[in-house]
Tab-separated table of C-alpha atoms and ligand atoms in Angstrom:
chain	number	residue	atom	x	y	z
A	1	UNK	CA	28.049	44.572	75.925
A	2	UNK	CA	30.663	44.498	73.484
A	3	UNK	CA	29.126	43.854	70.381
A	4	UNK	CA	27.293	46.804	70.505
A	5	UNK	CA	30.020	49.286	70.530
A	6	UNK	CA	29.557	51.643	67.931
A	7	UNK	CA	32.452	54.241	67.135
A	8	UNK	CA	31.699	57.265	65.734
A	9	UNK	CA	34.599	58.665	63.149
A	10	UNK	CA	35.738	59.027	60.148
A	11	UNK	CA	38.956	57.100	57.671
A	12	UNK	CA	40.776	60.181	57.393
A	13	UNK	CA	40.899	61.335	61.356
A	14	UNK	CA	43.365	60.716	63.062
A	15	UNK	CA	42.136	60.634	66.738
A	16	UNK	CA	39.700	57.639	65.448
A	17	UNK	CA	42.662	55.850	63.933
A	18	UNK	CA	43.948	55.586	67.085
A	19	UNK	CA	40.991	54.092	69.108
A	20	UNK	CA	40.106	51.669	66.224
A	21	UNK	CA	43.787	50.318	65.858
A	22	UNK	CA	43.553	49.676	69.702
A	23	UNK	CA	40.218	48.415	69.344
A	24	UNK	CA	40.794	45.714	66.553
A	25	UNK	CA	44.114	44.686	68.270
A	26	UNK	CA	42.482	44.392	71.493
A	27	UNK	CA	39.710	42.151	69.993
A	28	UNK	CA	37.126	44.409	70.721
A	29	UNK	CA	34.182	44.081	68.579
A	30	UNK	CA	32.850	47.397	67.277
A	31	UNK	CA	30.664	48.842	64.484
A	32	UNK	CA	31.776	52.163	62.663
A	33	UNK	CA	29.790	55.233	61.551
A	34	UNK	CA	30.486	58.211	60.308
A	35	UNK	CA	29.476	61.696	61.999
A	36	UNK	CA	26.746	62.397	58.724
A	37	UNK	CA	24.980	59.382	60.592
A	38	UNK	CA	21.589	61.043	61.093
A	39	UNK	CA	22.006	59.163	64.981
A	40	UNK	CA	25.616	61.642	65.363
A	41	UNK	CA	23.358	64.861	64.875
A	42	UNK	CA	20.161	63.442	66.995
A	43	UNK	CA	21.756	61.440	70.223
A	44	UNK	CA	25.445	61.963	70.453
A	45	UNK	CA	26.171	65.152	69.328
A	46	UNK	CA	24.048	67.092	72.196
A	47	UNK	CA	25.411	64.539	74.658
A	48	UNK	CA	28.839	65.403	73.655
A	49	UNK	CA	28.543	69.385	73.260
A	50	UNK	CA	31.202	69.956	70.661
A	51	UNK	CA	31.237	69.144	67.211
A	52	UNK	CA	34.475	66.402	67.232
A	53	UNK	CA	35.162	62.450	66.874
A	54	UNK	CA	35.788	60.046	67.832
A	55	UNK	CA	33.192	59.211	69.914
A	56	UNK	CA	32.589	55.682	71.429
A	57	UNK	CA	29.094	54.938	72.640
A	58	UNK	CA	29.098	51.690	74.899
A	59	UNK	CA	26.293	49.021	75.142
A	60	UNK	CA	24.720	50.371	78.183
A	61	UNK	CA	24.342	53.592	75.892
A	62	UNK	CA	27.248	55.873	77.606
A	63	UNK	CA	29.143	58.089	75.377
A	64	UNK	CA	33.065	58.390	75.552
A	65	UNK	CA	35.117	61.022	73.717
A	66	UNK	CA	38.360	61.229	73.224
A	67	UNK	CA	40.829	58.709	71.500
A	68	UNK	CA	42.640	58.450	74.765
A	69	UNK	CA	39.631	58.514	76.961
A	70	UNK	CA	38.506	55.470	74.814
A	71	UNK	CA	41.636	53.795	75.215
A	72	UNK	CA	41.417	54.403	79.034
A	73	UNK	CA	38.237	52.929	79.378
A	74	UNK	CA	38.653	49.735	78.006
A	75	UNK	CA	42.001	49.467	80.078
A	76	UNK	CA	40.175	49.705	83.434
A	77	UNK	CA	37.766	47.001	81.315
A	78	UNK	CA	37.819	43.458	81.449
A	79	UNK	CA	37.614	43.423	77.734
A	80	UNK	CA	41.092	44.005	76.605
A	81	UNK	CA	43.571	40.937	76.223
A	82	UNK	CA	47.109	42.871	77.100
A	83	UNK	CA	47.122	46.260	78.929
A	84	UNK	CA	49.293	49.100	76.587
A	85	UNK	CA	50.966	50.794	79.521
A	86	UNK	CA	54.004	49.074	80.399
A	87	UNK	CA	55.429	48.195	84.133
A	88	UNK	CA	58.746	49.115	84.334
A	89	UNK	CA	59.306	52.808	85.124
A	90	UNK	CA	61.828	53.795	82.401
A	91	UNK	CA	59.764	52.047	79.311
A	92	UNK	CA	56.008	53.235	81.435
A	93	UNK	CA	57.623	56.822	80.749
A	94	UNK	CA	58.910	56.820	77.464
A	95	UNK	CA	55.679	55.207	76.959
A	96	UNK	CA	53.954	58.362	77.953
A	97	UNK	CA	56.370	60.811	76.077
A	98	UNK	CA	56.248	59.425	72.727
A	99	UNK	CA	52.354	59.240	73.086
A	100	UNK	CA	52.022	62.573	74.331
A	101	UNK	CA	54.799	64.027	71.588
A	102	UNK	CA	52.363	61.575	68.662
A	103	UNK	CA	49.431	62.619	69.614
A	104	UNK	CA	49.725	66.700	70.014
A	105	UNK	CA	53.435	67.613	69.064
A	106	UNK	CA	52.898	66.097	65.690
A	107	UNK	CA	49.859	67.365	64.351
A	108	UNK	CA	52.151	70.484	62.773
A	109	UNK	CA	53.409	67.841	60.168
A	110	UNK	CA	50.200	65.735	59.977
A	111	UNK	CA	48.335	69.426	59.207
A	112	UNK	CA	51.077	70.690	56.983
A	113	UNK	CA	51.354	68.040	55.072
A	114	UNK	CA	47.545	67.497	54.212
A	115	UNK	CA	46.633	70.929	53.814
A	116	UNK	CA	49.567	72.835	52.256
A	117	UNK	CA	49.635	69.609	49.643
A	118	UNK	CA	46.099	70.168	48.748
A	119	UNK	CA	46.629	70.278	45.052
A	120	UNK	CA	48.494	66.688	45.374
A	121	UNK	CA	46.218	65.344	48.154
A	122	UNK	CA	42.796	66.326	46.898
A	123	UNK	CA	41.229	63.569	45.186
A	124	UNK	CA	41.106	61.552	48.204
A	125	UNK	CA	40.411	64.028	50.766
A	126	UNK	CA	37.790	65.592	48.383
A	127	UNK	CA	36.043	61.822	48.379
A	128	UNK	CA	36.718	61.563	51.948
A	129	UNK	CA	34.991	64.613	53.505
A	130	UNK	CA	32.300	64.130	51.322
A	131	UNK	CA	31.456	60.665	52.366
A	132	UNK	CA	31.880	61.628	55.921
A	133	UNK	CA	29.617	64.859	55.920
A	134	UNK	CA	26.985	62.843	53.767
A	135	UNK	CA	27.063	58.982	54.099
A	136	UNK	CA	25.530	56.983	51.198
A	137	UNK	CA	24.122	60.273	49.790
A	138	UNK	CA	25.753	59.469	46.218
A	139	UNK	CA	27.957	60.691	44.194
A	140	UNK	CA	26.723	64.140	43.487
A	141	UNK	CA	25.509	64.622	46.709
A	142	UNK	CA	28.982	64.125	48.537
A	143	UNK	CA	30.948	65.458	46.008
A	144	UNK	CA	29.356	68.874	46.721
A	145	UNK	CA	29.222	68.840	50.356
A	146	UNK	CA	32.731	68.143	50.246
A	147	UNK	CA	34.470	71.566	50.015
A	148	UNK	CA	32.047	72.809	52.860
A	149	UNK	CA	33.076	69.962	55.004
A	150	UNK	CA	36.608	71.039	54.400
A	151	UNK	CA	36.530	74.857	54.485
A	152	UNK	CA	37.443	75.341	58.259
A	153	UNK	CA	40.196	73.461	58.012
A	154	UNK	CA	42.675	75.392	56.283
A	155	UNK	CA	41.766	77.538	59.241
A	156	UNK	CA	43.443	75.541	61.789
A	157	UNK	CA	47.240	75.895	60.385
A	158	UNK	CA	48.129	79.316	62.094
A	159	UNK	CA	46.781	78.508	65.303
A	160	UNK	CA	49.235	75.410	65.231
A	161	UNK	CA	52.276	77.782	64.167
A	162	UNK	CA	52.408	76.572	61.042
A	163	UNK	CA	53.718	79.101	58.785
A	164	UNK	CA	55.775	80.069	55.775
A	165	UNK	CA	58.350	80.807	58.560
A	166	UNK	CA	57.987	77.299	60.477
A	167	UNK	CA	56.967	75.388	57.258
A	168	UNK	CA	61.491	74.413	56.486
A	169	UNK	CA	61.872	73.662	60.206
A	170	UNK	CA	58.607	71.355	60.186
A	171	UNK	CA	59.359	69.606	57.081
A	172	UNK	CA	63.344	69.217	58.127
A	173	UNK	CA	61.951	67.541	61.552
A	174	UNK	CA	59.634	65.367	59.770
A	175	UNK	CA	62.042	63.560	57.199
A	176	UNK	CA	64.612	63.445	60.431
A	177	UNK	CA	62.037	61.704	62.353
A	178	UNK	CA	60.955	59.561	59.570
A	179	UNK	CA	65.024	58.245	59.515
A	180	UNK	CA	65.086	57.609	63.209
A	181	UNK	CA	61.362	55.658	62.931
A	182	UNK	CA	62.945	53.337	60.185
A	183	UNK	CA	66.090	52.933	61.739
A	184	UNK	CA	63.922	51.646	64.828
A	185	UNK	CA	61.737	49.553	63.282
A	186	UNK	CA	64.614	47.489	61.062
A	187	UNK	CA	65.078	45.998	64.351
A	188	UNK	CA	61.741	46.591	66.532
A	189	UNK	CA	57.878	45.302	65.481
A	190	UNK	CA	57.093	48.373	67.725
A	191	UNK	CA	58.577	51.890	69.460
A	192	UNK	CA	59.192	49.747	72.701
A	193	UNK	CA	59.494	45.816	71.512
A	194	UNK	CA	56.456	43.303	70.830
A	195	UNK	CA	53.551	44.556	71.738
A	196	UNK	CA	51.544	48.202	70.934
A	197	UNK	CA	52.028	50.033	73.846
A	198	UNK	CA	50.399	53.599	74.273
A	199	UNK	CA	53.750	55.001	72.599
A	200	UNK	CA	52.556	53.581	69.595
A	201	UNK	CA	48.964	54.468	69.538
A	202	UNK	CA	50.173	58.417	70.230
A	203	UNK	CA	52.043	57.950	66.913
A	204	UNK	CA	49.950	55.927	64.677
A	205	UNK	CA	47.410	59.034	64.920
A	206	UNK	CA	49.292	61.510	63.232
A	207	UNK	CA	51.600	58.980	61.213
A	208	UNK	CA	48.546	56.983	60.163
A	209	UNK	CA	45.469	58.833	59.149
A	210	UNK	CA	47.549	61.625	57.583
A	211	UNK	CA	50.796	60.769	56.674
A	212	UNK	CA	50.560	57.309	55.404
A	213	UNK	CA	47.320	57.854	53.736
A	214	UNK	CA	46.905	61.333	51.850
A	215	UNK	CA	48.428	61.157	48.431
A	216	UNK	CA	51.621	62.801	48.551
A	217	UNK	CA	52.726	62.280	52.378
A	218	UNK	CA	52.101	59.151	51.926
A	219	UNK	CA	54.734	58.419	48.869
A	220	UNK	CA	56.938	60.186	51.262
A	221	UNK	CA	57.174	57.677	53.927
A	222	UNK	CA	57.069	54.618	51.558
A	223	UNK	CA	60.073	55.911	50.206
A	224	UNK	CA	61.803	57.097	52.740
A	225	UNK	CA	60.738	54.809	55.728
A	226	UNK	CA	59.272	51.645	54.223
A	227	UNK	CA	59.292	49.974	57.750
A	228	UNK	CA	57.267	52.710	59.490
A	229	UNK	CA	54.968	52.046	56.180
A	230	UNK	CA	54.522	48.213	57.592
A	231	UNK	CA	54.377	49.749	61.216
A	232	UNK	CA	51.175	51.592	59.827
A	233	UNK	CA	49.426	48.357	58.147
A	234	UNK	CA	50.519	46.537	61.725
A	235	UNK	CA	48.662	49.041	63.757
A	236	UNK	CA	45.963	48.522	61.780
A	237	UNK	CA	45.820	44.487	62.026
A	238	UNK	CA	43.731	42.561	64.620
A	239	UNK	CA	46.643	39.781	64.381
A	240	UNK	CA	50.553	40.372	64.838
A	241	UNK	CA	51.650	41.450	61.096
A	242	UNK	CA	55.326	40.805	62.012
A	243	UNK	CA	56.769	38.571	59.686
A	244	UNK	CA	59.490	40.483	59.135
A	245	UNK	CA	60.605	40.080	62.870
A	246	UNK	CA	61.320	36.563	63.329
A	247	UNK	CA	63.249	36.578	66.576
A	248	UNK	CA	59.625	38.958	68.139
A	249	UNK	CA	57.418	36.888	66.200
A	250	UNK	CA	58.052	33.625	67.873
A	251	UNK	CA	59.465	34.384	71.090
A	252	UNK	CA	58.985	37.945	72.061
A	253	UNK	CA	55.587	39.379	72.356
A	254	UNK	CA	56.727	41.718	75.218
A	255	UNK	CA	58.079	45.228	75.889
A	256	UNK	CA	61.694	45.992	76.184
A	257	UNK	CA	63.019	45.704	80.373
A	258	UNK	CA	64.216	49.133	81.393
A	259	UNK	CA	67.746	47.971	81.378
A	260	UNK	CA	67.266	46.956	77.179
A	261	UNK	CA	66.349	50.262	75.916
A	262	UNK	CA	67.759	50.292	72.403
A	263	UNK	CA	69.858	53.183	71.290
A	264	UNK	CA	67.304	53.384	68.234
A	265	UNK	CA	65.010	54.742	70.677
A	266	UNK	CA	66.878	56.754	72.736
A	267	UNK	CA	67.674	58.330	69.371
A	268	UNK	CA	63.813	58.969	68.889
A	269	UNK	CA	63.567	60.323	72.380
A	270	UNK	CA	66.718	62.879	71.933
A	271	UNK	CA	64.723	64.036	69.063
A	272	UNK	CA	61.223	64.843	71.351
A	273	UNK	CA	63.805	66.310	73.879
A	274	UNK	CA	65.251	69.109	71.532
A	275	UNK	CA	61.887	69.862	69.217
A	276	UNK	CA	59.203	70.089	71.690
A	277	UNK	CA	60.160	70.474	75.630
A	278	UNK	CA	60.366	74.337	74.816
A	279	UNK	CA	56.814	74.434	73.674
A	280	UNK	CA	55.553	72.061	76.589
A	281	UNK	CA	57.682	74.243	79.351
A	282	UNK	CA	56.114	77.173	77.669
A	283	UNK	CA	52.641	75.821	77.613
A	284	UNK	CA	52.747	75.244	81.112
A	285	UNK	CA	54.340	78.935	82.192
A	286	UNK	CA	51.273	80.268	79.828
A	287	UNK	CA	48.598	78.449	82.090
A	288	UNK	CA	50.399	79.373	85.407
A	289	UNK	CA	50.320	83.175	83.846
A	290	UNK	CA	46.373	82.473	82.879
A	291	UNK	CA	45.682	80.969	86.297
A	292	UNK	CA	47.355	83.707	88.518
A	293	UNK	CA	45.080	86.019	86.565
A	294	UNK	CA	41.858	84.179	86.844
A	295	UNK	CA	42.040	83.195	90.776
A	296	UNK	CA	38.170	82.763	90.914
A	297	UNK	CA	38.786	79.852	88.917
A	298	UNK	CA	36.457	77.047	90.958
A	299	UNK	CA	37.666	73.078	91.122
A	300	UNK	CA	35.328	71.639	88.299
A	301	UNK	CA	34.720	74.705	85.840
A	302	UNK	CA	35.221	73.857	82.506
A	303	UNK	CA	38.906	74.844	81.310
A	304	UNK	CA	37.151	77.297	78.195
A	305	UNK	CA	33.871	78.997	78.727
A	306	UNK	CA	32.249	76.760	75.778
A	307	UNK	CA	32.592	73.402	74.410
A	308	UNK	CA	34.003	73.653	71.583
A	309	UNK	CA	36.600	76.157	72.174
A	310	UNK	CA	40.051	74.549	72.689
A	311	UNK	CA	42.446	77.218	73.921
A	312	UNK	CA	43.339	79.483	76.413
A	313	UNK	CA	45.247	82.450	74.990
A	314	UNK	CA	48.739	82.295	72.850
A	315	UNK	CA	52.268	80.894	73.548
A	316	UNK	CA	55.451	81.399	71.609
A	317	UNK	CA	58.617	79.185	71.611
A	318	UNK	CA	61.427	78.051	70.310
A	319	UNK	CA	61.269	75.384	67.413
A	320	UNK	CA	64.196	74.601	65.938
A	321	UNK	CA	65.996	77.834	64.978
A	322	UNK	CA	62.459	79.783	64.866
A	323	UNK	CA	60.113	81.711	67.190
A	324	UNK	CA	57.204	80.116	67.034
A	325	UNK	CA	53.431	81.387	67.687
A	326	UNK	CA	50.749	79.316	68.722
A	327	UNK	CA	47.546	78.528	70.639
A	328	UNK	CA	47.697	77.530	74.728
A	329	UNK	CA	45.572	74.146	74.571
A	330	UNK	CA	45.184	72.922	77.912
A	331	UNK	CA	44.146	69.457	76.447
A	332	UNK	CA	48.000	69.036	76.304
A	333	UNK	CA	48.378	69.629	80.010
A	334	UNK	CA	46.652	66.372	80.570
A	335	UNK	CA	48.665	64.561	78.249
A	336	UNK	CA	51.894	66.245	80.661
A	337	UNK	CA	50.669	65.728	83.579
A	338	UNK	CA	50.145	62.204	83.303
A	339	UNK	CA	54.045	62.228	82.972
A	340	UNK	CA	54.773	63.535	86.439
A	341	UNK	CA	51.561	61.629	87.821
A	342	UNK	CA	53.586	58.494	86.738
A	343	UNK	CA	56.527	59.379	88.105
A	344	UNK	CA	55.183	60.326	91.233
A	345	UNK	CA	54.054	57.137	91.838
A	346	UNK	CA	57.577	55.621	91.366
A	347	UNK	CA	60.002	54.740	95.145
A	348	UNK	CA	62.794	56.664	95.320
A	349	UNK	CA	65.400	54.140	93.440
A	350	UNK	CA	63.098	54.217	90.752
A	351	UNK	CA	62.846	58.159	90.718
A	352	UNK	CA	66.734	57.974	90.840
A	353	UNK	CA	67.083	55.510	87.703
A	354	UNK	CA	64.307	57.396	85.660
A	355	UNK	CA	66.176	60.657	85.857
A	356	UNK	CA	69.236	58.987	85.480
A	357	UNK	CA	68.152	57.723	82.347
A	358	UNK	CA	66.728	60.600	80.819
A	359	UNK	CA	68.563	63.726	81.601
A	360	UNK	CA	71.270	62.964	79.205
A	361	UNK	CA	69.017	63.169	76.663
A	362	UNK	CA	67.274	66.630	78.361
A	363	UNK	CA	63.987	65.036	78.998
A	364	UNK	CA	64.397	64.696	83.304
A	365	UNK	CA	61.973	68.064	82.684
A	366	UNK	CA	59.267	66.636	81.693
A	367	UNK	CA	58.985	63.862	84.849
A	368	UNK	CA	58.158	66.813	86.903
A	369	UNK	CA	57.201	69.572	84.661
A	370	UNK	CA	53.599	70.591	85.770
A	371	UNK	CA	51.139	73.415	85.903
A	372	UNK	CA	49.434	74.739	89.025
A	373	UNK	CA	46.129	73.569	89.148
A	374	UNK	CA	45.378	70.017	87.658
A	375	UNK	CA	42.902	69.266	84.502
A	376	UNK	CA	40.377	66.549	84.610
A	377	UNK	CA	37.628	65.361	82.865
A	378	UNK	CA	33.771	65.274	83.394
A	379	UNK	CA	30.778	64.917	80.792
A	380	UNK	CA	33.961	64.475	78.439
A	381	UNK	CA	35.048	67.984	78.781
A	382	UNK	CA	38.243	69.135	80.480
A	383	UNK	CA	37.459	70.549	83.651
A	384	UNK	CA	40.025	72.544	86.184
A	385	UNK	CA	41.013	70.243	89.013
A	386	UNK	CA	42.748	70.799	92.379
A	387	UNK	CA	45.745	72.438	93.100
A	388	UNK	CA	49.028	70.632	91.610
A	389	UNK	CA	51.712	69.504	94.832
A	390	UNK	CA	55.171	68.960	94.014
A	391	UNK	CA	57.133	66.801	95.389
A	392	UNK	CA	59.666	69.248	97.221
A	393	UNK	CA	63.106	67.674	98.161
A	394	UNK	CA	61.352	64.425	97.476
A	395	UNK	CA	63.853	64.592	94.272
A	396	UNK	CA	66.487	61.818	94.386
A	397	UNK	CA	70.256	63.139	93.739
B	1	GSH	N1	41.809	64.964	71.940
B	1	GSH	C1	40.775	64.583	71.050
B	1	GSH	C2	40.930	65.317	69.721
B	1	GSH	C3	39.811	65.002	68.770
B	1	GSH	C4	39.901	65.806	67.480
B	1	GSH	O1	40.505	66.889	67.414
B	1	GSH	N2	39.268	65.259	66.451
B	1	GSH	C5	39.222	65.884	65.155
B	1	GSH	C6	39.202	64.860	64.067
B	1	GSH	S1	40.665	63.918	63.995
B	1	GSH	C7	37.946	66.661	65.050
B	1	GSH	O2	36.898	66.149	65.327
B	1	GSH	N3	38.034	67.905	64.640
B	1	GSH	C8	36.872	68.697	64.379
B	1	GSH	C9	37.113	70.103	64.777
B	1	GSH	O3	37.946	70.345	65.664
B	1	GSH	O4	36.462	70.937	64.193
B	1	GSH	C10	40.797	63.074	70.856
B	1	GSH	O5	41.859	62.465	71.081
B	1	GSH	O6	39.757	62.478	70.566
């Protein structure tokens, strides 16, 4: 039953900012606690193997992890009152770029910003931890649990590439990105028209939990994007927040039709295209070189060989005019692969007007960019799954 959803996170993480935004604006009723909840250490935790949030348990007492796992569930569910994964091809697959480029490609500026600001950002992060790693413990209590609860993550830059080296090129995409956002949203409640779609719940992680709320990225985008500010309260609100939009507000509560695609957007997209299809082609050569050297590899075997490891050897790429170096997380591979699983899908005329639409901006790689064996999930791990096929000469011209 609904009412007794409880979510398991924290204010300051941004994977549970994303399943409680879709959560309030789907109407869901929920109840929030924090992973110092004597209940997180007891019952979920050894249900869920790996020390991580959020984590949704369900009435009937089944656990869900994963902010996209959570959003998945209550889309096959009767519970939600719009579905955020468009129909039409073209706005279905931007969809599913922007939420796979939100939710992974920008955790370099949601991490840089939090932890190489510390000095700025510290009084709220210091209060936040605390409270997290110790609910209602008191003052003194939190306040010194609070630098252990943060120690490890400082740790968790490099392996993201995020460097004195990458550190111009990440800050220079990030106030580019921020124009393009506000440029989008003068016009737009959301990245594709009236309603939230998955787009905007890939985004709202990153752009919420860290960047509009720590001290000093947040002064950053009031000032420089004041809509995607309002984007971030919208998100947030059960009801429509869009009084700014008048034309959305009272006649528009859908998504853009593939043929209305704003140049705002395509903008936004050109942007994805050039900063992070080298580091998704390269994270799928990486596994391919991982797989043809681990051909024992069985159809269900967890993707690491424990829990809470993430990663699967190193990549480097190009970002920007730098060689980056980072971790192979094959998490990210089912964020991609639900790209070419969607275009799959599509007839032929749609295949043709999909890659018609998005070459010109570079991105036609991505609709069938895939690695060689398939991820899934089971227990709410990633597991290896069958062979990938591609669609051979099933290409339209
Ligand atoms: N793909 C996962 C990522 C979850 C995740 O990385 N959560 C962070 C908090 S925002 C976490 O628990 N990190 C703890 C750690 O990795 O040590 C999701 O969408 O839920």
């Amino acid at each position: 039953m609904s009412e007794s959803i409880i979510l398991y996170g924290t204010p300051m993480s941004l994977y549970t900012g994303r399943a409680r935004a879709y959560l309030r604006k789907q109407h869901i009723p929920f109840d929030e606690r924090m992973p110092g909840d004597p209940r997180f250490a007891a019952e979920i935790f050894p249900q869920v193997q790996r020390l991580v949030i959020p984590v949704v348990e369900l009435g009937n007492g089944d656990i869900v992890q994963d902010s996209l796992a959570i959003i998945n569930h209550f889309e096959q569910s009767d519970q939600k009152r719009f579905s955020v994964y468009p129909e039409s091809p073209i706005v279905l697959l931007s969809a599913l770029i922007l939420d796979l480029f939100g939710a992974e490609g920008l955790l370099r500026p949601a991490m840089h910003y939090r932890w190489n600001y510390f000095e700025q950002n510290k009084a709220l992060l210091q209060a936040e931890f605390g409270d997290c790693a110790a609910p209602a413990a008191g003052i003194e209590v939190t306040q010194a649990v609070a630098a252990q609860a943060m120690a490890p993550m400082q740790g968790y830059l490099p392996p993201l590439g995020i460097n004195d080296q990458s550190i111009p090129a990440i800050e220079e995409q990030y106030l580019e990105l921020l124009e393009l956002l506000q440029k989008h949203l003068l016009d737009h409640p959301y990245m594709l028209g009236g309603l939230p779609s998955i787009a905007d719940y890939g985004l709202y992680a990153p752009l919420y939990a860290h960047l509009a709320r720590d001290i000093y990225p947040s002064q950053l985008m009031k000032q420089k994007a004041p809509r995607l500010f309002r984007w971030t309260e919208r998100m947030s609100a059960e009801n429509t927040d869009m009084p700014e939009y008048g034309e959305y507000r009272e006649h528009n509560q859908n998504y853009f039709p593939d043929d209305q695609i704003p140049q705002t957007l395509i903008d936004i997209l050109s942007l994805v295209a050039r900063d992070y299809i080298p580091e998704l082609e390269e994270t799928v050569n990486a596994t391919n070189r991982w797989l043809a050297e681990h051909p024992e590899i069985e159809t269900g075997a967890t993707v690491t060989e424990k829990p809470h490891q993430q990663t699967i050897g190193r990549i480097e790429f190009q970002f920007r005019d730098i060689l980056c170096s980072g971790v192979n997380k094959p998490y990210r591979l089912t964020l991609i692969q639900r790209i070419s699983d969607a275009y799959d899908a599509l007839d032929q005329e749609s295949r043709a007007a999909c890659i018609k639409f998005f070459a010109p901006m570079g991105l036609d790689t991505l609709l069938t960019l895939k690695a060689n064996r398939r991820i899934e999930r089971a227990n709410n791990l990633e597991v290896w799954g069958a062979e990938t096929i591609n669609l051979q000469g099933a290409q339209p011209q």
